[in-house]
């Protein structure tokens, strides 16, 4: 572990050390969701589709998940202060390059490089943060803080970028992240000594081939899940070849890890029952978490809020995450009643989704959403870090890095799957509801002519010529039907997710081993990253 007496200069106050670490960690987390902070603005600036913007985020995530398997050995070889300097320089270069280019393919490559650099920055920050927490349960506290930040990343990033996007071109957000990251990173670099954070290991032992195989496989998984719906899945040759390549790379990677003397990922972790149980709940949690994005879409698409206003409401969700994380820390320190914590968390999440089904409407006051958003945050905060730490605690100390790597792979795959699921069912449900609504609209429907006359009258009163107002009224009616179809999709999808929450609660009650598993991370190295 880190020698906290030699890493930082002696005369530097503790509050300054912790603040600088925290700010670097926050900047690293902000960079994750930066490309999708305002998907519509990003798509308009780059001349891309919504799928391209989602894929750019997953390129970042794929780099993080794949580089994590080799990052620790690289980190242990390089002097920590030099490693930080390398990351700072690369972070600035890639962010500035993103600012200068409008080539979407180059953005994909740069986002992948940013993910690699971000993995190193997060690894440095987490190790330094754990070295400053003196309590017996320092790692539990540190991970809870980190995962709480991850749960808040989307609204915080949107609040950070919304004023910039409204007043400048979208690419300015990358310049802004440089000015956000640079002061804290330079401060952290200045107060550090040139010292190794961990015991040195030979650099030639880094398993670069595992990184290449894993990264290629994860990028292809992201490509299939994001573009599959758009390309009609197996009818498109690129999707077919990608799926075949994923299967081939998976087999090669598994066989390779089984035959290596020192595998990057020890697959023996799957022999532990609790590890598999934790992975199952992690998958469910990320599917549920992915559905939460529909709430922000509802605020913008149905209620007509601007991005800034919609994410200001999410501050109540952030407050809930902080509250839930504090509750989780209390339970983890006491090492009791973990199953009660999980049941309560999923119960709050199911309550949120059922409640939102009742609140979804064409018109609604924003105050109605404050409490359910807060409860959703509490539930997510109570579950995120305990589930991850349950996975880490279910294997021996020597396998902790392998467990962390598998967990990152699973989170990446499930996050990608949740995006694909929302995209697929949005088209499916919107198609079903849109057809139902259109079938009920005909010239014999007495409400239809009145609605068209109403739209036409409003447009005419605004100064539009009568003939143009008549044509525009049809367009407004079509938009109203589409909005109603999206609204019904939100209700249908949230009903499914709420039922999934209840099924998960039932599954937890049938697993008493959860409460008998002690959360203990003292002998385990912190994961390089844990998005």
Coordinates of C-alpha atoms in Angstrom, one line a residue:
X1 CA 0.0 0.0 0.0
X2 CA 0.9 3.7 -0.1
X3 CA 3.4 5.1 2.3
X4 CA 1.4 8.1 3.3
X5 CA 4.4 9.8 5.0
X6 CA 6.5 9.9 1.9
X7 CA 4.0 10.4 -0.9
X8 CA 3.1 14.0 0.2
X9 CA 5.3 16.8 1.4
X10 CA 5.5 17.1 5.1
X11 CA 4.3 20.7 5.6
X12 CA 1.2 20.3 3.4
X13 CA -2.0 20.5 5.5
X14 CA -4.3 17.4 5.4
X15 CA -7.3 19.4 4.2
X16 CA -5.4 20.5 1.2
X17 CA -4.3 17.0 0.3
X18 CA -7.8 15.6 0.6
X19 CA -9.3 18.5 -1.3
X20 CA -6.9 18.1 -4.2
X21 CA -7.4 14.3 -4.4
X22 CA -11.2 14.8 -4.4
X23 CA -11.2 17.4 -7.1
X24 CA -9.0 15.3 -9.4
X25 CA -11.3 12.4 -8.8
X26 CA -14.4 14.5 -9.5
X27 CA -12.9 15.8 -12.8
X28 CA -12.1 12.2 -13.8
X29 CA -15.7 11.2 -13.2
X30 CA -17.1 14.2 -15.0
X31 CA -15.2 13.2 -18.2
X32 CA -17.0 9.9 -18.4
X33 CA -20.4 11.3 -19.3
X34 CA -19.2 14.5 -21.0
X35 CA -19.9 13.3 -24.6
X36 CA -23.6 12.6 -23.7
X37 CA -24.2 15.5 -21.3
X38 CA -26.5 17.0 -24.0
X39 CA -26.9 14.3 -26.7
X40 CA -29.0 16.5 -29.0
X41 CA -26.5 19.3 -29.0
X42 CA -23.6 16.9 -29.5
X43 CA -25.4 15.2 -32.4
X44 CA -26.1 18.5 -34.0
X45 CA -22.5 19.8 -33.7
X46 CA -20.9 16.7 -35.1
X47 CA -23.6 15.9 -37.7
X48 CA -24.1 12.5 -36.1
X49 CA -27.0 10.4 -34.9
X50 CA -27.9 9.7 -31.3
X51 CA -26.4 6.2 -31.6
X52 CA -23.0 7.7 -32.5
X53 CA -23.1 9.9 -29.3
X54 CA -23.9 6.9 -27.2
X55 CA -21.1 4.8 -28.8
X56 CA -18.6 7.6 -28.1
X57 CA -19.4 7.2 -24.4
X58 CA -19.0 3.4 -24.6
X59 CA -15.7 3.8 -26.3
X60 CA -14.5 5.6 -23.2
X61 CA -16.0 2.9 -21.0
X62 CA -14.5 0.0 -23.0
X63 CA -11.1 1.5 -22.6
X64 CA -11.5 1.9 -18.9
X65 CA -12.8 -1.7 -18.5
X66 CA -10.1 -3.3 -20.6
X67 CA -7.1 -1.2 -19.4
X68 CA -8.0 -2.0 -15.8
X69 CA -6.6 -5.5 -16.1
X70 CA -3.1 -4.2 -16.8
X71 CA -3.1 -0.8 -15.1
X72 CA -2.1 -1.9 -11.7
X73 CA 1.2 -3.4 -12.8
X74 CA 1.9 -0.3 -14.8
X75 CA 1.1 1.8 -11.8
X76 CA 3.4 -0.1 -9.5
X77 CA 6.3 0.3 -11.9
X78 CA 6.2 4.0 -12.5
X79 CA 6.9 6.7 -9.8
X80 CA 3.5 8.0 -8.7
X81 CA 4.3 11.6 -9.3
X82 CA 5.6 10.9 -12.8
X83 CA 2.6 8.7 -13.6
X84 CA 0.3 11.6 -12.6
X85 CA 2.3 14.0 -14.8
X86 CA 2.0 11.6 -17.8
X87 CA -1.8 11.4 -17.2
X88 CA -2.1 15.2 -16.9
X89 CA -0.3 15.8 -20.2
X90 CA -2.3 13.1 -22.1
X91 CA -5.6 14.3 -20.6
X92 CA -5.0 17.8 -21.8
X93 CA -3.8 16.7 -25.3
X94 CA -6.8 14.4 -25.9
X95 CA -9.3 17.0 -24.5
X96 CA -7.9 19.7 -26.7
X97 CA -7.9 17.5 -29.7
X98 CA -11.6 16.7 -29.0
X99 CA -12.2 20.5 -28.9
X100 CA -10.5 21.1 -32.3
X101 CA -12.0 18.2 -34.3
X102 CA -15.5 17.6 -35.7
X103 CA -14.6 14.2 -37.2
X104 CA -16.8 11.6 -35.4
X105 CA -14.4 8.7 -36.1
X106 CA -11.6 10.7 -34.5
X107 CA -13.8 11.5 -31.5
X108 CA -14.3 7.7 -31.1
X109 CA -10.5 7.1 -31.0
X110 CA -9.9 10.1 -28.7
X111 CA -12.6 9.0 -26.3
X112 CA -10.9 5.6 -26.1
X113 CA -7.6 7.2 -25.3
X114 CA -9.3 9.3 -22.7
X115 CA -10.7 6.2 -21.1
X116 CA -7.2 4.7 -20.8
X117 CA -5.8 7.9 -19.2
X118 CA -8.8 8.3 -17.0
X119 CA -8.3 4.8 -15.7
X120 CA -4.8 5.8 -14.5
X121 CA -6.0 9.0 -13.0
X122 CA -8.7 7.3 -11.0
X123 CA -6.3 4.6 -9.9
X124 CA -3.9 7.3 -8.5
X125 CA -6.8 9.2 -6.9
X126 CA -8.3 6.1 -5.2
X127 CA -4.9 4.9 -3.8
X128 CA -4.1 8.4 -2.5
X129 CA -7.6 8.8 -1.0
X130 CA -7.4 5.5 0.8
X131 CA -4.0 6.5 2.2
X132 CA -5.6 9.5 3.9
X133 CA -8.5 7.7 5.4
X134 CA -7.2 6.5 8.8
X135 CA -10.2 4.5 10.0
X136 CA -10.4 0.7 10.2
X137 CA -12.9 0.8 7.3
X138 CA -11.1 3.3 5.1
X139 CA -11.6 1.3 1.9
X140 CA -15.3 0.9 2.5
X141 CA -15.6 4.6 3.1
X142 CA -13.5 5.5 0.1
X143 CA -15.4 3.2 -2.3
X144 CA -18.7 4.5 -1.1
X145 CA -17.6 8.1 -1.8
X146 CA -16.4 7.1 -5.2
X147 CA -19.5 5.1 -6.2
X148 CA -21.7 7.9 -4.9
X149 CA -19.9 10.3 -7.2
X150 CA -20.5 7.9 -10.1
X151 CA -24.3 7.8 -9.4
X152 CA -24.3 11.6 -9.5
X153 CA -22.2 11.9 -12.6
X154 CA -25.0 12.4 -15.2
X155 CA -26.9 15.3 -13.6
X156 CA -23.7 16.9 -12.3
X157 CA -22.0 16.7 -15.8
X158 CA -25.2 18.1 -17.4
X159 CA -25.3 21.0 -15.0
X160 CA -21.7 21.6 -15.7
X161 CA -22.2 21.6 -19.5
X162 CA -25.7 23.1 -20.0
X163 CA -24.7 26.8 -19.6
X164 CA -21.8 26.3 -22.0
X165 CA -23.8 24.5 -24.6
X166 CA -26.5 27.2 -24.5
X167 CA -24.1 30.0 -25.1
X168 CA -21.3 28.4 -27.2
X169 CA -20.6 25.6 -29.6
X170 CA -20.8 22.1 -28.1
X171 CA -17.0 21.5 -28.4
X172 CA -16.4 24.2 -25.7
X173 CA -17.2 21.6 -23.0
X174 CA -13.9 19.9 -23.8
X175 CA -12.0 23.1 -23.3
X176 CA -14.0 23.7 -20.1
X177 CA -13.0 20.3 -18.7
X178 CA -9.3 21.2 -19.2
X179 CA -9.7 24.3 -17.1
X180 CA -11.7 22.3 -14.5
X181 CA -9.1 19.5 -14.3
X182 CA -5.9 21.4 -14.7
X183 CA -5.8 23.4 -11.4
X184 CA -6.6 20.5 -9.2
X185 CA -4.2 18.1 -11.0
X186 CA -1.3 20.7 -10.9
X187 CA -2.0 21.2 -7.2
X188 CA -1.9 17.5 -6.5
X189 CA 1.3 17.2 -8.5
X190 CA 2.9 20.1 -6.7
X191 CA 2.3 18.7 -3.1
X192 CA 3.6 15.2 -3.9
X193 CA 7.1 13.8 -3.5
X194 CA 8.7 11.5 -6.1
X195 CA 7.9 8.2 -4.5
X196 CA 6.5 4.8 -5.4
X197 CA 3.0 4.2 -4.2
X198 CA 3.4 0.4 -4.4
X199 CA 6.2 -2.1 -4.5
X200 CA 7.9 -2.0 -7.9
X201 CA 7.4 -4.8 -10.4
X202 CA 9.1 -5.4 -13.7
X203 CA 7.3 -3.6 -16.6
X204 CA 7.9 -6.4 -19.0
X205 CA 5.4 -8.6 -17.2
X206 CA 2.5 -6.4 -18.3
X207 CA 0.0 -8.6 -20.2
X208 CA -0.6 -6.3 -23.1
X209 CA -2.2 -9.1 -25.2
X210 CA -5.0 -9.5 -22.7
X211 CA -5.7 -5.7 -23.0
X212 CA -5.8 -5.9 -26.8
X213 CA -8.2 -8.9 -26.7
X214 CA -10.4 -7.5 -24.0
X215 CA -10.6 -4.0 -25.6
X216 CA -11.4 -5.3 -29.0
X217 CA -14.1 -7.5 -27.7
X218 CA -15.7 -4.8 -25.6
X219 CA -15.7 -2.3 -28.5
X220 CA -17.5 -4.9 -30.7
X221 CA -20.0 -5.6 -27.9
X222 CA -20.7 -1.8 -27.7
X223 CA -21.0 -1.6 -31.5
X224 CA -23.5 -4.5 -31.7
X225 CA -25.7 -3.3 -28.8
X226 CA -25.8 0.4 -29.9
X227 CA -26.1 0.0 -33.7
X228 CA -27.8 -3.4 -33.9
X229 CA -31.4 -2.0 -33.8
X230 CA -30.5 0.7 -36.4
X231 CA -29.0 -1.9 -38.8
X232 CA -31.7 -4.6 -38.3
X233 CA -29.5 -6.9 -36.3
X234 CA -28.5 -10.1 -38.2
X235 CA -29.6 -8.7 -41.5
X236 CA -26.5 -6.5 -41.6
X237 CA -23.2 -8.1 -42.4
X238 CA -21.2 -5.8 -40.0
X239 CA -23.4 -6.9 -37.0
X240 CA -23.1 -10.5 -38.0
X241 CA -19.3 -10.3 -38.3
X242 CA -19.1 -8.4 -35.1
X243 CA -21.1 -11.1 -33.2
X244 CA -18.9 -13.8 -34.7
X245 CA -15.8 -11.9 -33.7
X246 CA -17.1 -11.5 -30.1
X247 CA -17.7 -15.2 -29.8
X248 CA -14.2 -16.0 -31.2
X249 CA -12.4 -13.4 -29.0
X250 CA -14.3 -14.6 -25.9
X251 CA -13.2 -18.2 -26.5
X252 CA -9.6 -17.2 -27.2
X253 CA -9.5 -14.9 -24.1
X254 CA -10.9 -17.6 -21.8
X255 CA -8.5 -20.3 -23.1
X256 CA -5.6 -17.9 -22.8
X257 CA -6.4 -16.9 -19.2
X258 CA -6.8 -20.6 -18.3
X259 CA -3.4 -21.5 -19.7
X260 CA -1.3 -18.5 -18.4
X261 CA 0.8 -18.9 -15.3
X262 CA -0.1 -15.4 -14.1
X263 CA -3.5 -14.6 -15.8
X264 CA -4.7 -11.0 -16.0
X265 CA -8.1 -12.3 -14.8
X266 CA -8.2 -15.4 -12.7
X267 CA -11.4 -17.2 -13.8
X268 CA -11.4 -19.2 -10.5
X269 CA -13.4 -16.4 -9.1
X270 CA -16.5 -18.0 -10.6
X271 CA -16.0 -21.0 -8.3
X272 CA -17.2 -18.9 -5.4
X273 CA -21.0 -18.9 -4.9
X274 CA -21.2 -15.5 -3.3
X275 CA -19.3 -13.9 -6.2
X276 CA -21.9 -15.2 -8.7
X277 CA -24.7 -14.0 -6.5
X278 CA -23.1 -10.5 -6.3
X279 CA -22.7 -10.4 -10.1
X280 CA -26.3 -11.3 -10.6
X281 CA -27.5 -8.4 -8.4
X282 CA -25.0 -6.1 -10.1
X283 CA -26.5 -6.9 -13.5
X284 CA -30.0 -6.2 -12.2
X285 CA -28.9 -3.0 -10.5
X286 CA -27.4 -1.6 -13.7
X287 CA -30.4 -2.5 -15.8
X288 CA -32.6 -0.7 -13.3
X289 CA -30.1 2.2 -13.2
X290 CA -30.2 2.5 -17.0
X291 CA -34.0 3.0 -17.0
X292 CA -33.6 6.1 -14.8
X293 CA -32.5 8.1 -17.8
X294 CA -36.0 8.1 -19.1
X295 CA -37.0 10.5 -16.3
X296 CA -34.7 13.2 -17.7
X297 CA -36.0 12.4 -21.3
X298 CA -39.5 12.9 -20.0
X299 CA -38.7 16.2 -18.5
X300 CA -37.3 17.5 -21.8
X301 CA -39.5 15.8 -24.4
X302 CA -42.9 15.9 -22.7
X303 CA -42.8 18.7 -20.2
X304 CA -40.7 20.8 -22.5
X305 CA -38.0 21.8 -20.0
X306 CA -34.6 22.9 -21.2
X307 CA -31.6 20.8 -20.3
X308 CA -30.5 23.0 -17.4
X309 CA -33.9 23.1 -15.7
X310 CA -34.3 19.4 -16.1
X311 CA -31.0 18.6 -14.4
X312 CA -31.6 21.2 -11.7
X313 CA -34.5 19.1 -10.5
X314 CA -32.0 16.1 -10.4
X315 CA -30.3 17.9 -7.5
X316 CA -32.9 16.2 -5.3
X317 CA -31.7 12.8 -6.7
X318 CA -28.1 13.8 -5.9
X319 CA -29.2 14.6 -2.3
X320 CA -30.8 11.2 -2.1
X321 CA -27.6 9.5 -3.3
X322 CA -25.6 11.3 -0.6
X323 CA -28.1 10.2 2.0
X324 CA -28.2 6.6 0.8
X325 CA -24.4 6.4 0.7
X326 CA -24.2 7.6 4.3
X327 CA -26.7 4.9 5.3
X328 CA -24.7 2.3 3.4
X329 CA -21.5 3.3 5.2
X330 CA -23.2 2.8 8.6
X331 CA -24.3 -0.7 7.6
X332 CA -20.9 -1.6 6.1
X333 CA -19.0 -0.5 9.2
X334 CA -21.3 -2.5 11.5
X335 CA -21.1 -5.5 9.1
X336 CA -24.7 -6.4 9.9
X337 CA -28.0 -6.8 8.2
X338 CA -26.7 -6.5 4.7
X339 CA -29.7 -8.3 3.3
X340 CA -32.0 -5.7 5.0
X341 CA -30.0 -2.9 3.4
X342 CA -30.5 -4.5 0.0
X343 CA -34.2 -5.2 0.4
X344 CA -34.8 -1.6 1.6
X345 CA -32.8 -0.2 -1.4
X346 CA -34.7 -2.2 -4.0
X347 CA -38.0 -1.4 -2.3
X348 CA -37.2 2.3 -2.6
X349 CA -36.4 1.8 -6.3
X350 CA -39.6 -0.1 -7.0
X351 CA -41.6 2.6 -5.2
X352 CA -39.9 5.2 -7.4
X353 CA -40.9 3.4 -10.6
X354 CA -44.5 2.8 -9.6
X355 CA -44.8 6.4 -8.4
X356 CA -43.5 7.7 -11.7
X357 CA -46.0 5.6 -13.6
X358 CA -48.7 7.7 -11.7
X359 CA -46.9 11.0 -12.3
X360 CA -46.2 10.6 -16.0
X361 CA -48.6 13.1 -17.8
X362 CA -48.6 15.7 -20.5
X363 CA -48.5 18.4 -17.9
X364 CA -47.1 18.2 -14.3
X365 CA -45.7 20.5 -11.7
X366 CA -42.0 20.0 -11.0
X367 CA -42.6 19.9 -7.2
X368 CA -44.4 16.6 -7.6
X369 CA -41.1 14.9 -8.6
X370 CA -38.9 16.1 -5.8
X371 CA -39.7 13.3 -3.3
X372 CA -39.6 10.4 -5.7
X373 CA -36.3 11.6 -7.2
X374 CA -34.9 11.8 -3.7
X375 CA -36.1 8.3 -2.8
X376 CA -34.6 6.9 -6.0
X377 CA -31.3 8.4 -5.0
X378 CA -31.5 7.0 -1.5
X379 CA -32.2 3.5 -2.9
X380 CA -29.4 3.7 -5.4
X381 CA -26.9 5.0 -2.8
X382 CA -27.8 2.2 -0.4
X383 CA -27.2 -0.5 -3.1
X384 CA -24.3 0.5 -5.4
X385 CA -21.2 0.3 -3.1
X386 CA -22.5 -2.5 -0.9
X387 CA -23.1 -4.8 -4.0
X388 CA -19.6 -4.0 -5.4
X389 CA -18.0 -4.6 -2.0
X390 CA -19.9 -7.8 -1.5
X391 CA -18.4 -9.1 -4.8
X392 CA -14.9 -8.1 -3.7
X393 CA -15.4 -9.7 -0.2
X394 CA -16.6 -13.0 -1.7
X395 CA -13.1 -14.0 -3.0
X396 CA -9.7 -14.4 -1.4
X397 CA -7.4 -11.4 -1.2
X398 CA -5.2 -12.8 -4.0
X399 CA -8.1 -12.8 -6.4
X400 CA -9.4 -9.3 -5.5
X401 CA -8.1 -7.7 -8.7
X402 CA -9.6 -10.5 -10.9
X403 CA -12.9 -10.0 -9.1
X404 CA -12.7 -6.2 -9.7
X405 CA -11.9 -6.8 -13.4
X406 CA -14.8 -9.1 -13.9
X407 CA -17.1 -6.7 -12.1
X408 CA -16.0 -3.9 -14.5
X409 CA -16.6 -6.1 -17.5
X410 CA -20.1 -7.0 -16.2
X411 CA -20.9 -3.3 -15.5
X412 CA -19.8 -2.3 -19.0
X413 CA -21.8 -5.1 -20.7
X414 CA -24.9 -4.4 -18.6
X415 CA -24.6 -0.7 -19.1
X416 CA -24.4 -1.2 -22.8
X417 CA -27.3 -3.7 -22.6
X418 CA -29.5 -1.2 -20.7
X419 CA -28.9 1.5 -23.4
X420 CA -29.8 -1.1 -26.1
X421 CA -32.9 -2.2 -24.1
X422 CA -34.2 1.4 -23.8
X423 CA -33.6 2.0 -27.5
X424 CA -35.3 -1.2 -28.6
X425 CA -38.3 -1.0 -26.3
X426 CA -38.7 2.7 -27.0
X427 CA -39.1 1.9 -30.7
X428 CA -41.3 -1.1 -30.0
X429 CA -43.7 0.5 -27.5
X430 CA -43.8 3.8 -29.4
X431 CA -44.7 1.9 -32.5
X432 CA -47.5 0.0 -30.8
X433 CA -48.9 3.0 -29.0
X434 CA -48.5 5.3 -32.0
X435 CA -50.4 2.9 -34.2
X436 CA -53.2 2.6 -31.5
X437 CA -53.5 6.4 -31.3
X438 CA -53.5 6.8 -35.1
X439 CA -56.1 4.2 -35.5
X440 CA -58.4 6.1 -33.2
X441 CA -57.9 9.3 -35.2
X442 CA -60.1 9.6 -38.3
X443 CA -62.1 12.4 -40.0
X444 CA -65.2 10.9 -38.3
X445 CA -63.6 11.6 -34.9
X446 CA -65.5 14.7 -33.8
X447 CA -62.6 15.8 -31.5
X448 CA -60.1 15.7 -34.4
X449 CA -61.4 18.7 -36.4
X450 CA -61.8 20.7 -33.2
X451 CA -58.2 20.0 -32.3
X452 CA -56.9 21.0 -35.7
X453 CA -59.0 24.2 -35.6
X454 CA -57.6 24.9 -32.2
X455 CA -54.0 24.5 -33.4
X456 CA -54.8 26.5 -36.6
X457 CA -56.3 29.3 -34.5
X458 CA -53.3 29.6 -32.2
X459 CA -50.9 29.7 -35.1
X460 CA -53.0 32.3 -37.0
X461 CA -53.2 34.5 -33.9
X462 CA -49.3 34.4 -33.9
X463 CA -49.3 36.0 -37.4
X464 CA -49.0 32.9 -39.5
X465 CA -51.1 32.9 -42.8
X466 CA -54.2 30.8 -42.7
X467 CA -53.1 28.3 -45.4
X468 CA -49.7 27.7 -43.8
X469 CA -51.4 27.5 -40.3
X470 CA -53.6 24.6 -41.6
X471 CA -50.6 22.6 -42.7
X472 CA -48.6 23.4 -39.5
X473 CA -51.6 22.3 -37.5
X474 CA -51.4 18.8 -38.9
X475 CA -47.7 18.7 -37.9
X476 CA -48.5 19.8 -34.4
X477 CA -51.1 17.1 -34.1
X478 CA -48.6 14.5 -35.3
X479 CA -46.1 15.8 -32.7
X480 CA -48.8 15.5 -30.0
X481 CA -49.5 11.9 -30.9
X482 CA -45.7 11.1 -30.8
X483 CA -45.4 12.8 -27.4
X484 CA -48.3 10.7 -26.1
X485 CA -46.8 7.5 -27.6
X486 CA -43.5 8.3 -25.8
X487 CA -45.4 9.0 -22.6
X488 CA -47.1 5.6 -22.7
X489 CA -43.8 3.9 -23.5
X490 CA -42.3 5.4 -20.3
X491 CA -45.2 4.1 -18.3
X492 CA -45.0 0.6 -19.8
X493 CA -41.2 0.4 -19.4
X494 CA -41.3 1.6 -15.8
X495 CA -43.9 -0.9 -14.9
X496 CA -41.6 -3.7 -16.1
X497 CA -38.6 -2.3 -14.2
X498 CA -40.7 -1.9 -11.0
X499 CA -41.7 -5.6 -11.3
X500 CA -38.0 -6.5 -11.8
X501 CA -37.3 -4.7 -8.5
X502 CA -39.9 -6.7 -6.7
X503 CA -38.6 -9.9 -8.2
X504 CA -35.1 -9.0 -7.0
X505 CA -36.4 -8.4 -3.5
X506 CA -37.9 -11.9 -3.5
X507 CA -34.6 -13.3 -4.7
X508 CA -32.7 -11.5 -1.9
X509 CA -35.1 -13.0 0.8
X510 CA -34.2 -16.4 -0.6
X511 CA -30.5 -15.8 -0.1
X512 CA -29.7 -15.7 3.7
X513 CA -26.0 -16.1 2.8
X514 CA -26.0 -12.4 1.9
X515 CA -26.2 -11.3 5.6
X516 CA -23.7 -14.0 6.6
X517 CA -21.0 -12.5 4.3
X518 CA -18.8 -10.0 6.1
X519 CA -17.6 -7.0 4.1
X520 CA -13.9 -7.0 4.5
X521 CA -11.6 -5.1 2.1
X522 CA -8.6 -4.6 4.4
X523 CA -6.4 -7.1 2.6
X524 CA -7.5 -6.2 -0.9
X525 CA -6.0 -3.7 -3.3
X526 CA -8.3 -1.0 -4.6
X527 CA -9.6 -1.5 -8.1
X528 CA -8.1 0.7 -10.7
X529 CA -11.5 2.1 -11.5
X530 CA -15.1 1.1 -10.9
X531 CA -17.5 2.9 -13.3

